Coordinates of C-alpha atoms and ligand atoms in Angstrom, one line a residue:
M131 CA 0.0 0.0 0.0
L132 CA 1.5 3.4 -1.0
L133 CA 1.8 6.1 1.6
T134 CA -0.2 9.3 1.3
L135 CA 1.5 12.6 0.9
D136 CA 0.8 13.6 4.5
E137 CA 2.3 10.3 5.7
I138 CA 5.4 11.0 3.6
F139 CA 5.7 14.5 4.9
N140 CA 5.4 13.3 8.5
E141 CA 7.9 10.5 8.2
F142 CA 10.3 12.8 6.4
A143 CA 10.0 15.5 9.1
D144 CA 10.9 12.9 11.8
L145 CA 14.2 12.1 10.1
D146 CA 17.6 13.6 10.9
R147 CA 19.0 15.6 8.1
Q148 CA 21.7 13.1 7.1
D149 CA 19.0 10.3 7.0
Q150 CA 16.7 12.2 4.7
P151 CA 18.4 11.2 1.4
L152 CA 18.1 7.6 2.4
Y153 CA 14.4 8.0 2.8
L154 CA 13.9 7.9 -1.0
L155 CA 15.4 4.4 -1.1
E156 CA 12.9 3.3 1.6
L157 CA 10.0 4.7 -0.4
G158 CA 11.4 3.0 -3.5
D159 CA 11.3 -0.4 -1.7
E160 CA 7.5 0.1 -1.1
L161 CA 6.6 0.9 -4.7
P162 CA 4.7 -1.9 -6.5
E163 CA 6.5 -3.2 -9.6
L164 CA 5.2 -2.3 -13.1
P165 CA 4.4 -5.4 -15.2
D166 CA 6.7 -6.2 -18.1
S167 CA 3.9 -5.5 -20.5
A168 CA 3.9 -1.8 -19.4
R169 CA 7.7 -1.4 -19.8
T170 CA 7.3 -0.4 -23.5
A171 CA 9.3 2.2 -25.5
E172 CA 6.1 4.2 -25.6
N173 CA 6.0 4.4 -21.8
R174 CA 9.7 5.3 -21.5
V175 CA 10.2 8.7 -19.9
H176 CA 13.0 10.5 -21.7
G177 CA 15.5 12.7 -20.0
C178 CA 16.0 10.4 -17.1
Q179 CA 19.4 9.1 -16.2
S180 CA 18.0 5.7 -15.4
Q181 CA 15.3 3.7 -17.2
V182 CA 11.8 4.9 -16.3
W183 CA 8.5 3.8 -17.6
L184 CA 5.4 5.8 -16.7
T185 CA 1.7 5.3 -17.6
T186 CA -1.6 6.2 -16.0
D187 CA -4.7 4.3 -15.2
I188 CA -7.7 6.5 -15.8
Q189 CA -10.9 5.5 -14.1
G190 CA -14.2 7.1 -15.2
A191 CA -15.0 9.2 -18.2
G192 CA -14.8 12.9 -19.2
E193 CA -13.2 15.6 -17.2
S194 CA -14.1 14.0 -13.8
A195 CA -12.1 10.8 -14.6
I196 CA -9.6 10.0 -11.9
F197 CA -5.9 9.4 -12.5
T198 CA -3.6 6.8 -10.9
I199 CA 0.1 6.7 -11.8
A200 CA 1.8 3.4 -12.6
A201 CA 5.5 3.8 -13.0
D202 CA 8.8 2.0 -12.3
S203 CA 12.5 2.3 -12.7
D204 CA 15.7 0.3 -12.5
S205 CA 16.9 2.8 -9.9
N206 CA 15.5 2.6 -6.4
I207 CA 16.0 6.3 -5.7
V208 CA 13.9 7.0 -8.8
R209 CA 11.3 4.5 -7.5
G210 CA 11.2 6.6 -4.4
L211 CA 10.6 9.7 -6.5
I212 CA 7.8 7.9 -8.3
A213 CA 6.2 7.1 -4.9
I214 CA 6.2 10.8 -4.1
L215 CA 4.7 11.7 -7.5
A216 CA 2.0 9.0 -7.1
A217 CA 1.1 10.2 -3.6
A218 CA 0.8 13.7 -5.0
Y219 CA -1.1 13.0 -8.2
N220 CA -3.1 9.9 -7.5
G221 CA -6.9 10.4 -7.1
K222 CA -6.9 13.7 -9.0
T223 CA -8.6 14.7 -12.2
A224 CA -6.6 15.9 -15.2
R225 CA -7.4 19.5 -14.5
E226 CA -6.5 19.1 -10.8
I227 CA -3.2 17.6 -11.9
L228 CA -2.5 20.5 -14.2
E229 CA -3.3 23.0 -11.6
Y230 CA -1.4 21.2 -8.8
D231 CA 1.8 22.9 -7.4
I232 CA 4.1 19.9 -7.5
D233 CA 7.2 22.1 -6.8
A234 CA 5.8 22.9 -3.4
V235 CA 5.9 19.2 -2.6
F236 CA 9.5 18.9 -3.8
H237 CA 10.4 22.0 -1.8
R238 CA 8.9 20.6 1.4
L239 CA 10.9 17.4 0.9
N240 CA 14.1 19.3 0.2
L241 CA 14.5 17.4 -3.0
Q242 CA 16.5 20.1 -4.6
Q243 CA 19.3 19.3 -2.1
H244 CA 18.9 15.6 -1.8
I245 CA 19.1 14.6 -5.5
T246 CA 21.7 15.2 -8.1
P247 CA 21.0 17.6 -11.0
Q248 CA 20.6 14.6 -13.3
R249 CA 17.9 13.1 -11.1
R250 CA 16.2 16.5 -10.9
N251 CA 16.1 16.6 -14.7
G252 CA 14.7 13.1 -14.7
L253 CA 12.1 14.1 -12.1
R254 CA 11.1 17.0 -14.3
G255 CA 10.8 14.6 -17.2
M256 CA 8.4 12.4 -15.2
V257 CA 6.3 15.4 -14.1
D258 CA 6.2 16.5 -17.7
R259 CA 5.0 13.1 -18.8
V260 CA 2.2 13.2 -16.2
L261 CA 1.2 16.7 -17.3
T262 CA 1.2 15.6 -20.9
L263 CA -1.0 12.7 -20.2
A264 CA -3.4 14.9 -18.3
R265 CA -3.4 17.4 -21.1
M266 CA -4.1 14.7 -23.7
H267 CA -6.9 13.4 -21.6
L268 CA -8.5 16.9 -21.6
V269 CA -8.0 17.1 -25.4
A270 CA -9.6 13.6 -25.7
C271 CA -12.6 14.9 -23.7
N272 CA -13.3 17.2 -26.6
G273 CA -13.8 14.2 -28.9
V274 CA -10.3 13.2 -29.9
D275 CA -8.9 9.8 -29.3
S276 CA -6.4 10.3 -26.4
Q277 CA -4.1 7.4 -27.4
D278 CA -3.8 8.6 -30.9
S279 CA -2.9 12.1 -29.9
G280 CA -0.6 10.9 -27.2
R281 CA 1.4 8.9 -29.6
D282 CA 1.5 11.8 -31.9
T283 CA 3.1 14.0 -29.3
D284 CA 5.9 11.6 -28.7
R285 CA 6.4 10.2 -32.1
N286 CA 5.1 12.4 -34.8
R287 CA 7.6 12.5 -37.6
V288 CA 8.8 14.5 -40.5
G289 CA 6.0 15.1 -43.0
S290 CA 4.1 12.1 -41.7
H291 CA 1.0 14.1 -40.9
V292 CA 0.2 14.0 -44.6
T293 CA -0.1 10.3 -44.8
R294 CA -0.6 8.8 -41.4
P295 CA -4.1 7.4 -40.5
G296 CA -5.9 9.6 -38.0
A297 CA -3.9 12.6 -39.0
A298 CA -6.9 14.9 -39.2
K299 CA -7.8 13.9 -35.6
I300 CA -4.3 14.7 -34.5
E301 CA -4.3 18.1 -36.2
Q302 CA -7.6 18.8 -34.4
A303 CA -6.1 17.7 -31.1
R304 CA -3.2 20.0 -31.7
A305 CA -5.5 22.9 -32.7
E306 CA -7.4 22.3 -29.4
D307 CA -4.3 22.1 -27.2
P308 CA -5.7 23.8 -24.1
F309 CA -2.1 24.8 -23.1
P310 CA -0.5 26.2 -26.3
L311 CA 2.9 27.6 -26.1
N312 CA 3.2 31.1 -24.6
P313 CA 6.0 32.7 -26.7
D314 CA 6.0 35.9 -24.6
A315 CA 6.7 34.0 -21.5
I316 CA 9.3 31.9 -23.3
R317 CA 11.0 35.0 -24.7
Q318 CA 11.5 36.2 -21.1
Q319 CA 13.8 33.2 -20.6
F320 CA 16.2 34.4 -23.3
P321 CA 18.3 37.2 -21.9
V322 CA 19.7 38.4 -25.2
L323 CA 16.1 38.8 -26.6
C324 CA 15.2 41.0 -23.6
R325 CA 18.1 43.4 -23.9
V326 CA 17.4 46.9 -25.2
L327 CA 19.3 47.9 -28.3
P328 CA 20.8 51.4 -28.9
S329 CA 17.5 52.3 -30.8
G330 CA 15.5 51.7 -27.6
S331 CA 13.9 48.5 -29.1
R332 CA 14.4 44.9 -28.4
P333 CA 15.9 42.6 -31.1
I334 CA 13.6 40.8 -33.5
F335 CA 15.6 37.7 -34.1
L336 CA 14.6 35.9 -37.2
D337 CA 17.8 33.9 -37.9
S338 CA 17.5 30.8 -35.6
G339 CA 18.0 28.6 -38.6
A340 CA 21.7 29.8 -38.5
S341 CA 21.9 29.6 -34.7
A342 CA 19.3 29.7 -32.0
Q343 CA 19.5 31.9 -28.8
K344 CA 20.1 30.2 -25.5
P345 CA 17.7 30.2 -22.5
Q346 CA 18.9 31.3 -19.1
C347 CA 19.0 27.8 -17.8
V348 CA 21.6 26.7 -20.5
I349 CA 23.7 29.8 -19.7
D350 CA 23.4 29.1 -16.0
K351 CA 24.3 25.4 -16.4
E352 CA 27.5 26.2 -18.3
R353 CA 28.5 28.7 -15.7
E354 CA 27.6 26.3 -12.9
V355 CA 29.9 23.7 -14.3
E356 CA 32.8 26.1 -14.8
E357 CA 32.4 27.6 -11.4
Q358 CA 31.5 24.6 -9.3
Y359 CA 33.1 21.3 -10.5
Y360 CA 34.9 21.6 -13.8
A361 CA 37.5 18.9 -14.6
N362 CA 38.3 16.8 -17.6
A363 CA 35.9 14.0 -18.3
H364 CA 36.8 10.3 -18.0
R365 CA 40.1 11.1 -16.4
G366 CA 40.0 11.7 -12.6
T367 CA 38.1 9.7 -10.0
Y368 CA 38.3 12.6 -7.5
Q369 CA 35.1 14.5 -6.6
F370 CA 35.1 16.9 -9.5
G371 CA 36.0 14.1 -11.9
L372 CA 33.1 12.0 -10.9
R373 CA 30.7 14.8 -11.0
I374 CA 31.8 15.9 -14.4
D375 CA 31.5 12.4 -15.7
E376 CA 28.0 12.2 -14.3
G377 CA 27.1 15.4 -16.1
F378 CA 28.7 14.5 -19.4
E379 CA 27.3 10.9 -19.6
G380 CA 24.0 12.2 -18.2
A381 CA 23.8 14.5 -21.2
R382 CA 24.5 11.6 -23.5
S383 CA 21.6 9.6 -21.9
K384 CA 19.3 12.5 -22.3
I385 CA 20.1 12.9 -26.0
A386 CA 19.5 9.1 -26.4
G387 CA 16.1 9.5 -24.8
F388 CA 15.3 12.6 -26.9
L389 CA 16.0 10.8 -30.1
N390 CA 14.6 7.4 -28.9
A391 CA 18.0 5.9 -29.6
P392 CA 18.4 2.3 -28.5
S393 CA 21.2 3.1 -26.0
A394 CA 23.5 6.0 -24.9
D395 CA 26.4 4.2 -26.6
T396 CA 24.9 5.1 -30.0
I397 CA 25.3 8.8 -29.3
I398 CA 28.7 10.2 -30.3
F399 CA 29.6 13.8 -29.3
T400 CA 31.0 15.8 -32.2
P401 CA 31.8 19.5 -32.7
G402 CA 28.7 19.8 -34.9
T403 CA 26.8 18.7 -37.9
T404 CA 29.5 19.4 -40.4
I405 CA 32.1 17.4 -38.6
G406 CA 29.6 14.6 -38.0
L407 CA 28.8 14.3 -41.7
N408 CA 32.5 14.3 -42.6
M409 CA 33.2 11.6 -40.0
I410 CA 30.6 9.4 -41.7
A411 CA 31.9 10.1 -45.2
A412 CA 35.5 9.3 -44.2
G413 CA 34.9 6.6 -41.6
W414 CA 32.0 4.7 -43.1
G415 CA 31.9 5.8 -46.8
R416 CA 35.6 5.2 -47.7
R417 CA 35.4 1.7 -46.2
H418 CA 32.2 0.7 -48.0
L419 CA 32.1 2.5 -51.4
Q420 CA 33.7 1.1 -54.5
P421 CA 34.0 2.2 -58.1
G422 CA 30.5 1.8 -59.8
D423 CA 28.6 2.4 -56.5
E424 CA 26.2 5.3 -56.3
I425 CA 25.5 7.9 -53.6
L426 CA 22.1 9.5 -53.7
T427 CA 21.4 12.9 -52.3
T428 CA 19.4 16.0 -53.2
V429 CA 19.9 19.5 -54.6
M430 CA 18.4 21.0 -51.6
E431 CA 21.2 19.9 -49.2
H432 CA 23.3 22.3 -47.2
H433 CA 26.9 22.2 -48.4
A434 CA 27.8 20.2 -45.2
N435 CA 25.6 17.4 -46.5
F436 CA 26.6 17.8 -50.2
V437 CA 30.3 18.4 -50.5
P438 CA 31.5 15.5 -48.3
W439 CA 29.5 13.1 -50.6
Q440 CA 30.7 14.8 -53.7
Q441 CA 34.3 14.4 -52.6
L442 CA 33.7 10.8 -51.4
A443 CA 32.3 9.9 -54.8
R444 CA 35.5 11.3 -56.4
Q445 CA 37.7 9.5 -54.0
C446 CA 36.0 6.1 -54.4
G447 CA 35.1 6.2 -58.1
A448 CA 31.4 6.3 -57.1
T449 CA 28.7 8.4 -58.9
L450 CA 26.8 11.2 -57.2
K451 CA 23.1 11.2 -58.1
L452 CA 20.2 13.5 -57.1
I453 CA 16.6 12.9 -56.3
P454 CA 14.7 15.4 -58.5
L455 CA 12.6 18.2 -56.9
T456 CA 9.0 19.2 -57.7
P457 CA 8.6 22.8 -58.9
D458 CA 7.6 23.8 -55.4
G459 CA 10.7 22.4 -53.8
R460 CA 9.7 19.0 -52.4
L461 CA 11.4 15.7 -53.2
D462 CA 9.7 14.2 -56.2
M463 CA 9.0 10.8 -54.7
E464 CA 7.5 9.5 -58.0
Q465 CA 11.0 9.8 -59.5
L466 CA 12.7 8.0 -56.7
D467 CA 12.7 4.6 -58.3
F468 CA 14.6 6.0 -61.3
V469 CA 17.5 7.2 -59.1
L470 CA 17.4 4.7 -56.2
T471 CA 19.0 1.6 -57.7
R472 CA 20.7 -1.6 -56.6
R473 CA 24.0 0.3 -57.0
T474 CA 22.9 2.9 -54.4
R475 CA 25.1 2.3 -51.3
L476 CA 24.2 5.5 -49.5
L477 CA 21.4 8.0 -49.3
A478 CA 22.2 11.3 -47.7
V479 CA 19.2 13.6 -47.1
T480 CA 18.2 16.5 -44.9
G481 CA 15.3 16.2 -42.5
M482 CA 14.4 19.8 -43.2
S483 CA 15.8 22.1 -45.9
N484 CA 17.6 25.2 -44.4
M485 CA 16.6 27.3 -47.4
L486 CA 13.2 26.0 -48.6
G487 CA 12.0 24.9 -45.2
T488 CA 10.8 21.6 -46.9
I489 CA 10.2 18.8 -44.4
N490 CA 11.3 15.5 -46.1
P491 CA 9.5 12.2 -45.6
I492 CA 12.4 10.4 -43.9
R493 CA 10.5 7.3 -42.8
E494 CA 9.4 6.7 -46.4
L495 CA 12.8 7.4 -47.8
V496 CA 14.4 4.9 -45.4
R497 CA 11.8 2.3 -46.2
R498 CA 12.6 2.6 -49.9
A499 CA 16.3 2.7 -49.3
R500 CA 16.1 -0.5 -47.3
G501 CA 14.6 -2.1 -50.5
V502 CA 18.0 -1.7 -52.2
G503 CA 20.2 -2.2 -49.1
A504 CA 21.4 1.5 -49.0
C505 CA 22.6 3.1 -45.8
V506 CA 20.7 6.3 -44.9
V507 CA 22.3 9.4 -43.4
V508 CA 20.0 12.1 -42.2
D509 CA 21.1 15.7 -41.7
G510 CA 19.0 16.7 -38.7
A511 CA 20.6 20.2 -38.3
Q512 CA 17.2 21.8 -39.0
S513 CA 14.8 19.1 -38.2
V514 CA 15.9 17.9 -34.8
P515 CA 15.4 21.3 -33.1
H516 CA 11.9 21.7 -34.6
L517 CA 10.3 18.3 -35.1
P518 CA 10.1 15.3 -32.8
T519 CA 12.7 12.8 -34.0
D520 CA 12.5 9.0 -33.5
V521 CA 15.6 7.3 -34.9
L522 CA 14.2 3.8 -34.1
A523 CA 10.7 4.3 -35.6
D524 CA 12.3 5.9 -38.7
D525 CA 15.0 3.3 -38.8
M526 CA 17.7 5.8 -39.7
D527 CA 21.3 4.5 -40.0
F528 CA 22.9 7.8 -39.1
L529 CA 21.6 11.1 -37.9
V530 CA 23.6 14.2 -37.1
F531 CA 22.7 17.6 -35.6
S532 CA 24.3 20.6 -33.9
G533 CA 23.7 21.8 -30.4
H534 CA 23.7 25.5 -31.3
K535 CA 20.5 25.3 -33.4
L536 CA 18.8 23.5 -30.5
Y537 CA 19.1 26.3 -27.9
G538 CA 22.4 24.8 -26.8
P539 CA 26.0 25.8 -26.9
T540 CA 28.3 26.1 -30.0
G541 CA 31.0 23.5 -30.5
I542 CA 28.9 20.5 -29.6
G543 CA 26.9 18.3 -31.9
V544 CA 25.7 14.7 -32.1
L545 CA 26.2 11.8 -34.4
Y546 CA 23.8 9.0 -33.8
G547 CA 24.6 5.6 -35.5
K548 CA 22.9 2.3 -35.4
P549 CA 25.1 0.0 -33.3
E550 CA 26.0 -2.2 -36.3
R551 CA 26.8 0.9 -38.4
L552 CA 29.1 2.3 -35.7
E553 CA 30.8 -1.1 -35.5
E554 CA 31.6 -1.0 -39.3
M555 CA 32.7 2.6 -39.2
D556 CA 36.4 3.5 -38.8
P557 CA 37.5 6.3 -36.5
V558 CA 39.0 9.2 -38.3
I559 CA 40.5 11.1 -35.4
F560 CA 43.1 9.1 -33.4
G561 CA 44.5 9.8 -29.9
G562 CA 43.7 9.5 -26.2
H563 CA 40.6 7.8 -24.8
M564 CA 39.5 6.2 -28.1
I565 CA 42.0 3.4 -27.9
S566 CA 41.8 -0.1 -26.4
E567 CA 45.5 -0.9 -26.6
V568 CA 48.5 0.9 -28.1
H569 CA 51.7 -0.9 -29.2
I570 CA 54.6 0.3 -31.2
E571 CA 53.4 -1.5 -34.3
N572 CA 49.7 -1.2 -34.0
S573 CA 46.7 -0.1 -31.9
S574 CA 43.1 -1.2 -31.3
W575 CA 40.0 0.8 -30.6
S576 CA 37.5 1.1 -27.8
A577 CA 33.9 0.4 -28.6
A578 CA 31.6 3.3 -29.5
P579 CA 31.1 6.0 -28.3
A580 CA 34.8 6.3 -27.1
K581 CA 36.1 5.0 -30.5
F582 CA 34.9 8.3 -32.1
E583 CA 35.7 10.6 -29.2
A584 CA 39.5 11.0 -29.2
G585 CA 41.0 13.7 -27.0
T586 CA 39.3 16.2 -24.7
M587 CA 35.7 16.7 -25.7
P588 CA 33.7 20.0 -25.4
I589 CA 32.6 18.8 -21.9
V590 CA 30.8 21.9 -20.7
Q591 CA 29.1 22.4 -24.0
A592 CA 27.8 18.7 -23.9
I593 CA 26.4 19.3 -20.4
G594 CA 24.8 22.5 -21.7
L595 CA 23.3 20.7 -24.6
G596 CA 21.7 18.2 -22.1
T597 CA 20.1 21.2 -20.3
A598 CA 18.9 22.6 -23.6
I599 CA 17.2 19.3 -24.3
D600 CA 15.6 19.4 -20.9
W601 CA 14.3 22.8 -21.8
V602 CA 12.9 21.7 -25.1
Q603 CA 11.3 18.7 -23.6
Q604 CA 9.7 20.7 -20.8
T605 CA 8.5 23.3 -23.3
G606 CA 7.2 20.5 -25.6
L607 CA 8.7 19.9 -29.0
S608 CA 5.3 19.2 -30.6
R609 CA 4.0 22.5 -29.2
I610 CA 7.1 24.4 -30.4
H611 CA 6.5 22.9 -33.9
K612 CA 2.8 23.8 -33.8
H613 CA 3.7 27.4 -32.7
E614 CA 6.3 27.7 -35.5
Q615 CA 3.8 26.4 -38.1
D616 CA 1.3 29.0 -36.9
L617 CA 3.9 31.8 -37.3
T618 CA 4.9 30.4 -40.7
T619 CA 1.3 30.5 -41.9
L620 CA 0.9 34.0 -40.6
A621 CA 4.2 35.2 -42.2
M622 CA 3.5 33.5 -45.5
E623 CA 0.0 35.1 -45.7
R624 CA 1.5 38.6 -45.0
L625 CA 4.5 38.2 -47.2
K626 CA 2.3 37.1 -50.2
T627 CA 0.8 40.7 -50.1
V628 CA 4.2 42.3 -50.8
P629 CA 4.4 43.6 -54.4
G630 CA 7.0 41.7 -56.5
I631 CA 7.8 39.0 -53.9
T632 CA 8.7 35.4 -54.8
I633 CA 8.6 32.9 -51.9
Y634 CA 10.5 29.7 -52.4
G635 CA 9.5 26.3 -51.2
P636 CA 6.3 24.4 -50.5
G637 CA 3.1 25.3 -48.7
V638 CA 2.9 25.3 -44.9
A639 CA 1.8 21.7 -44.7
D640 CA 5.2 20.5 -45.9
R641 CA 7.5 23.1 -44.4
G642 CA 9.0 24.1 -41.1
G643 CA 9.5 27.6 -39.8
I644 CA 11.9 28.8 -42.6
I645 CA 10.9 31.2 -45.4
S646 CA 13.3 32.3 -48.1
F647 CA 12.2 35.0 -50.6
R648 CA 13.2 37.7 -53.0
I649 CA 11.5 41.0 -53.7
D650 CA 11.8 42.4 -57.3
G651 CA 14.1 45.5 -57.3
I652 CA 15.5 45.0 -53.8
H653 CA 18.7 43.0 -53.5
P654 CA 18.6 40.5 -50.6
E655 CA 21.7 42.1 -49.1
D656 CA 20.2 45.6 -49.2
L657 CA 17.0 44.3 -47.7
A658 CA 18.8 42.6 -44.8
A659 CA 20.7 45.9 -44.2
I660 CA 17.4 47.9 -44.1
L661 CA 15.7 45.3 -41.9
D662 CA 18.6 45.6 -39.5
Q663 CA 18.0 49.3 -39.3
K664 CA 14.6 48.4 -37.8
D665 CA 16.3 45.8 -35.5
V666 CA 14.9 42.9 -37.5
F667 CA 17.7 40.4 -37.9
A668 CA 17.3 38.2 -41.0
R669 CA 19.9 36.4 -43.2
H670 CA 20.7 37.0 -46.8
G671 CA 22.9 35.1 -49.3
H672 CA 23.0 31.5 -50.6
H673 CA 22.7 30.0 -47.1
C674 CA 25.3 27.4 -47.9
T675 CA 23.0 26.0 -50.6
M676 CA 24.6 27.1 -53.9
P677 CA 23.4 24.1 -56.0
L678 CA 19.8 24.9 -54.8
H679 CA 20.2 28.5 -55.6
D680 CA 21.5 27.5 -59.1
W681 CA 18.4 25.3 -59.5
L682 CA 16.2 28.2 -58.5
G683 CA 18.1 30.5 -60.9
V684 CA 18.9 33.1 -58.3
S685 CA 22.2 34.0 -56.6
A686 CA 20.8 35.0 -53.2
T687 CA 17.7 35.2 -51.1
T688 CA 16.5 36.7 -47.9
R689 CA 15.7 34.1 -45.2
I690 CA 13.7 34.3 -42.0
S691 CA 13.5 31.4 -39.6
F692 CA 11.5 31.0 -36.5
A693 CA 12.1 29.4 -33.1
A694 CA 10.0 28.9 -29.9
Y695 CA 10.6 32.5 -28.8
N696 CA 9.3 34.3 -31.9
T697 CA 5.9 36.0 -31.7
A698 CA 3.2 37.3 -34.1
D699 CA 4.6 40.8 -33.1
D700 CA 7.9 39.7 -34.7
V701 CA 6.0 39.0 -38.0
R702 CA 4.4 42.4 -37.7
A703 CA 7.8 44.1 -37.1
L704 CA 9.1 42.3 -40.2
M705 CA 6.2 43.5 -42.4
D706 CA 6.7 47.1 -41.1
A707 CA 10.4 46.9 -41.8
I708 CA 9.7 45.6 -45.4
Q709 CA 7.3 48.6 -45.8
F710 CA 10.1 50.9 -44.6
A711 CA 12.5 49.3 -47.2
F712 CA 10.0 50.2 -50.0
E713 CA 9.8 53.8 -48.7
R714 CA 13.6 54.1 -48.4
L715 CA 14.2 52.7 -51.8
A716 CA 11.5 54.9 -53.4
K717 CA 13.5 57.9 -52.3
R718 CA 16.6 56.8 -54.3
Ligands
PMP131 N1 22.9 21.1 -42.4 C1 22.0 22.0 -42.4 C2 20.6 21.7 -43.0 C3 22.2 23.3 -41.8 O1 21.2 24.2 -41.8 C4 23.4 23.5 -41.2 C5 23.7 24.9 -40.6 N2 23.3 26.0 -41.3 C6 24.4 22.6 -41.3 C7 24.1 21.4 -41.9 C8 25.8 22.8 -40.7 O2 25.7 22.9 -39.3 P1 27.0 23.3 -38.5 O3 27.5 24.6 -39.1 O4 26.5 23.5 -37.1 O5 28.0 22.3 -38.6

């Protein structure tokens, strides 16, 4: 029988201070086990250091239905935390759960002091899961199947809303989310967006596709590590060394959970997307490609996912082929069978175009590539920060992304690889930590991830990326995506009214929050400079997609890109600034 919250408070208050942390272990002993049938990938709570499964038993119907939490973990301390959550939430309705001040409970039990930062993040992940289930239940009360929409939140994938059964219902559920993202509140968490510029205004930042701003919690985390316990990772077993290892490996586990990767060992830290893609080209590509083989990619790729394959093809005597695009900038899937052949060894494709905004159907591409035995590399630089990613469900071989586009630090990125792909990939950087044995004549390698992490890693940045992922998960990636789509719809509607404008790329249903355009008579560079005068920060140029600009027949475009902190006011400011550009140029 589980203790009530009052019983927990009373027992806790009777303990000496040094015994309080042990109380979680005792609570964990009392928690009933979750049956194996409930320990599914769907019930896994991401962001926890240990394995956690959480589901709810809902008795009754409608808004008055009562929730009971059923959860378990392989860690007894976490089981103790679950017992507290259950005592706090069990017997409540969805609305009561959403309104409940769980932080007050944690405060009364001094949890901030008694559990490590990683456990605190995991606890937050569990709370978020309960809140999400409660929200989903409320959405379901409005006539939408709760399981369907719940699955959507966790697993919705690139472009899949177009084809998946029940998509209309899910869209409806999203539209009815009773707790949509509040971008004004989010903006407050980003110090750089709150600063006042010399003009007296705040910056309108529309260049998150290049790099996103960081929330205060990420800045604080990096500072905390530097000030409190910095040391090299995987080196010392003194207090700082152990703490830094916990932070560094904890970040790896969070990333694995975030991507639904099979294990933390499939997550390799890299300096960013560009290096990750080059590592795959040099480490996997050179070993597996032969003359006559084909590499398939697209004309919409960023140079980082184009040039390494172009060069690999030259080095190996392979041929580089392209999947044709439709006139509105989507992959022409009807043409795929003509270019994807038995000779295709590797398909490299972006999850989302950084210029057109096109969201590519990764699951379908992987399925078709499997038919010819090709390895699929996904450039997730733009998709991972904006769309839920599930490497298992999509069956990707490799996925890469950068921390700095995901509200995290620069200098850190991730290369995910299927275990068997990492096994058959050679390291390309040699040195300390990545070796198993070194002899005068020869050396052997550690298993992944160490095999690919020679030398000192960007440790503080990796930990900062873990915090950024916590932030994204707490904010809700599906909600961020929905918010960005709303802004994109608004911006597209407004931009279409501008005289002489050409907007590149598909309609909103197939694109993320990126819009590139040209206005007749105004060079993109001039426009960007005039927007800057109005404190609207947008990018101009070829955006590292020269083949795509050639295909479009233009040399440069202006690009705006959205993130969680952008608002409808930002779109209004953009439109005012474009109007100002017309007025300025009319005076010439
Ligand atoms: N791929 C895409 C789609 C991108 O948008 C970018 C960054 N603009 C990259 C790759 C390269 O990322 P990084 O500069 O972080 O290595």
